[in-house]
XYZ file of C-alpha atoms in Angstrom:
232
model
C -34.200 -36.540 -0.985
C -32.767 -33.322 -1.956
C -28.971 -33.407 -1.494
C -28.347 -29.896 0.339
C -24.522 -30.376 0.302
C -24.467 -31.155 -3.385
C -26.869 -28.226 -4.200
C -24.487 -25.856 -2.072
C -21.561 -27.123 -4.006
C -23.237 -26.615 -7.285
C -24.182 -23.152 -6.395
C -20.731 -22.266 -5.016
C -19.299 -23.324 -8.403
C -21.131 -20.811 -10.583
C -19.287 -17.512 -10.563
C -21.262 -14.554 -11.471
C -19.597 -11.155 -12.258
C -20.022 -8.349 -9.889
C -21.065 -4.750 -10.887
C -18.025 -3.396 -12.843
C -18.783 0.008 -11.597
C -17.717 -0.850 -8.065
C -14.948 -3.336 -8.644
C -12.624 -1.678 -11.139
C -8.963 -2.278 -10.228
C -7.295 0.486 -7.954
C -4.332 1.080 -5.926
C -4.683 3.364 -2.930
C -1.701 4.662 -1.059
C -2.048 5.832 2.668
C 0.307 7.321 5.197
C 0.342 5.898 8.716
C 0.192 8.402 11.802
C 0.859 7.652 15.510
C 0.557 10.581 17.952
C 0.503 12.864 14.895
C 3.826 11.487 13.628
C 4.163 10.065 10.066
C 5.493 6.517 11.035
C 4.908 4.521 7.827
C 2.885 3.897 4.649
C 0.320 1.440 3.530
C -1.234 0.222 0.259
C -4.578 -1.330 -0.500
C -4.964 -2.646 -4.082
C -7.631 -4.756 -6.193
C -6.075 -6.611 -9.107
C -7.532 -8.543 -11.960
C -5.948 -11.951 -12.450
C -6.159 -14.609 -15.230
C -8.921 -17.425 -15.033
C -11.547 -14.829 -13.562
C -9.739 -14.490 -10.423
C -9.093 -11.294 -8.584
C -6.805 -10.221 -5.730
C -7.258 -7.821 -2.913
C -4.320 -6.906 -0.839
C -3.379 -4.563 1.970
C 0.301 -4.061 2.818
C 1.833 -1.797 5.440
C 5.262 -0.835 6.785
C 5.991 1.262 9.991
C 8.837 2.341 12.082
C 8.236 3.138 15.798
C 11.277 4.365 17.517
C 13.983 1.896 16.380
C 11.624 -0.914 15.624
C 10.294 -2.095 12.085
C 6.767 -3.635 11.628
C 5.341 -4.973 8.390
C 2.127 -6.689 7.388
C 0.645 -8.185 4.055
C -2.684 -9.694 3.830
C -3.706 -10.952 0.421
C -7.022 -12.692 -0.725
C -7.441 -14.355 -4.019
C -11.011 -14.791 -5.132
C -13.766 -14.818 -7.686
C -16.951 -13.079 -7.902
C -20.021 -15.067 -6.963
C -23.484 -13.324 -7.151
C -21.752 -9.889 -6.869
C -19.646 -10.895 -3.773
C -16.079 -12.037 -3.469
C -15.720 -15.758 -2.851
C -12.305 -16.559 -1.496
C -10.101 -19.184 -2.772
C -6.862 -18.570 -0.909
C -5.688 -16.231 1.846
C -2.014 -15.276 2.914
C -0.847 -13.141 5.849
C 2.633 -12.263 6.569
C 3.430 -10.333 9.814
C 6.864 -9.183 10.995
C 7.479 -7.689 14.429
C 10.752 -7.207 16.347
C 12.057 -10.739 16.974
C 8.969 -12.343 15.462
C 7.794 -13.340 12.017
C 4.475 -15.276 11.321
C 2.890 -16.604 8.255
C -0.718 -17.751 7.612
C -1.828 -19.575 4.573
C -5.378 -20.755 3.954
C -7.351 -22.431 1.172
C -11.021 -22.631 0.499
C -12.229 -25.738 -1.375
C -15.535 -24.790 -2.524
C -16.107 -28.294 -4.320
C -15.458 -30.161 -1.033
C -16.657 -27.358 1.202
C -13.358 -27.523 3.049
C -11.568 -24.787 4.889
C -7.912 -25.603 5.433
C -4.771 -23.829 6.524
C -1.773 -23.283 8.678
C -0.513 -20.460 10.911
C 2.917 -21.071 12.173
C 2.896 -24.609 13.593
C -0.901 -24.795 13.902
C -2.947 -26.212 11.193
C -6.687 -26.847 10.606
C -9.080 -28.366 8.329
C -12.818 -27.576 9.007
C -16.134 -27.647 7.106
C -16.792 -24.647 4.936
C -20.143 -22.796 4.677
C -21.150 -20.984 1.690
C -21.021 -17.266 2.047
C -17.874 -17.442 4.374
C -15.018 -14.677 3.863
C -11.591 -14.311 4.725
C -10.009 -11.456 6.639
C -9.329 -9.585 3.338
C -12.382 -10.454 1.115
C -14.871 -9.387 3.689
C -13.698 -5.957 3.451
C -14.264 -5.728 -0.199
C -17.632 -7.278 0.385
C -18.337 -4.481 2.815
C -17.546 -1.931 -0.090
C -20.070 -3.859 -2.215
C -22.772 -3.597 0.269
C -22.259 0.062 1.148
C -22.537 0.743 -2.712
C -25.655 -1.397 -2.549
C -27.112 0.926 0.147
C -26.726 -1.624 3.103
C -25.935 0.197 6.253
C -25.687 -2.668 8.840
C -24.160 -5.898 7.908
C -22.644 -9.054 9.279
C -20.125 -11.391 7.744
C -18.949 -14.966 8.604
C -15.251 -14.654 8.556
C -12.817 -17.550 8.748
C -9.810 -16.639 10.913
C -7.345 -19.444 12.081
C -9.707 -22.173 11.659
C -12.610 -20.639 13.335
C -15.586 -18.611 11.913
C -16.358 -15.269 13.811
C -19.206 -12.742 13.159
C -17.852 -9.444 11.859
C -20.573 -6.819 12.333
C -20.197 -3.175 10.714
C -22.561 -0.362 10.811
C -22.728 3.082 9.290
C -22.925 5.580 12.066
C -22.651 8.926 10.297
C -22.548 10.612 6.744
C -20.014 13.457 7.002
C -17.422 15.362 5.066
C -13.902 14.772 5.315
C -10.668 16.737 4.335
C -8.141 14.380 2.627
C -5.080 14.655 0.326
C -7.564 13.868 -2.500
C -9.834 16.920 -1.479
C -12.848 17.511 0.560
C -14.949 14.235 0.182
C -18.476 13.043 1.270
C -18.016 9.754 3.255
C -19.641 7.261 5.110
C -18.463 6.661 8.792
C -18.406 2.985 9.457
C -17.780 1.216 12.732
C -17.072 -2.416 13.449
C -19.354 -3.313 16.242
C -17.565 -5.561 18.802
C -18.681 -7.727 21.677
C -19.402 -5.953 24.962
C -16.382 -5.500 27.023
C -13.965 -5.503 24.077
C -11.887 -2.225 24.563
C -10.826 -2.068 20.880
C -12.602 0.199 18.405
C -12.177 0.263 14.481
C -13.575 3.314 12.561
C -13.466 3.500 8.704
C -14.520 6.129 6.412
C -15.529 5.179 2.775
C -16.053 7.648 -0.155
C -19.068 6.968 -2.520
C -17.447 9.084 -5.204
C -14.354 6.950 -5.182
C -16.369 3.659 -5.476
C -16.483 3.227 -1.674
C -12.699 2.954 -1.385
C -11.595 3.572 2.111
C -9.927 6.881 2.650
C -9.234 6.731 6.436
C -9.046 4.075 9.165
C -8.368 4.549 12.798
C -7.880 2.018 15.661
C -8.473 2.702 19.341
C -7.649 0.690 22.418
C -8.935 1.628 25.900
C -10.206 4.859 24.268
C -6.866 5.936 22.988
C -5.816 6.320 19.366
C -3.234 3.625 18.275
C -3.040 4.252 14.564
C -4.501 6.451 11.888
C -4.252 5.548 8.228
C -5.003 8.391 5.918
C -5.270 8.221 1.999
C -2.495 9.877 0.063
C -3.061 8.929 -3.470
C -5.140 6.818 -5.714
C -4.571 5.167 -9.007
C -7.597 3.741 -10.964
């Protein structure tokens, strides 16, 4: 009888390089706006590490009135068939009076997803193709570069796998600090009744690096992240 679990483990252990044209290391710097006020900065970076590993990270700091907020999400992964395969994920979030750390491990030999978030811990079965909160955003860049305009990702978050659905809603031109760019407007398609909305703009000429992101809640703009500089 064919051992499906063993076959999955064997496939998962064979990393294959992605297209280097779309995965070159970069560091993108952004300004954060709220109500047209510049309230902070953010950085998105892709870095090559030893042992065929890579790191994709988003970090931000903002001040709102007298309060300080900071977030850092970091995925270490390897390339598998042109897509990121997460190995470990970390998230540090600081809010006034509260700090929280999430750590997650992906064991592709044992097909095990384990992690901790504060006092909560989990250990669940891992399905090939699962992404973390950061790696799926890099997978989205790869799929956009491949011409895919509607895509779903199985994303592991705090011990549960959720469906993240994205679709290109428009091709347009955007004025940025890097000049006027042709971009793809991409929206995360949420469940009916969810009052949140996330819209991102990706620039094909910049290897589909995001150049702007907006977050809405109840129809009101909560945050606007706009690219300021790019190093490649």
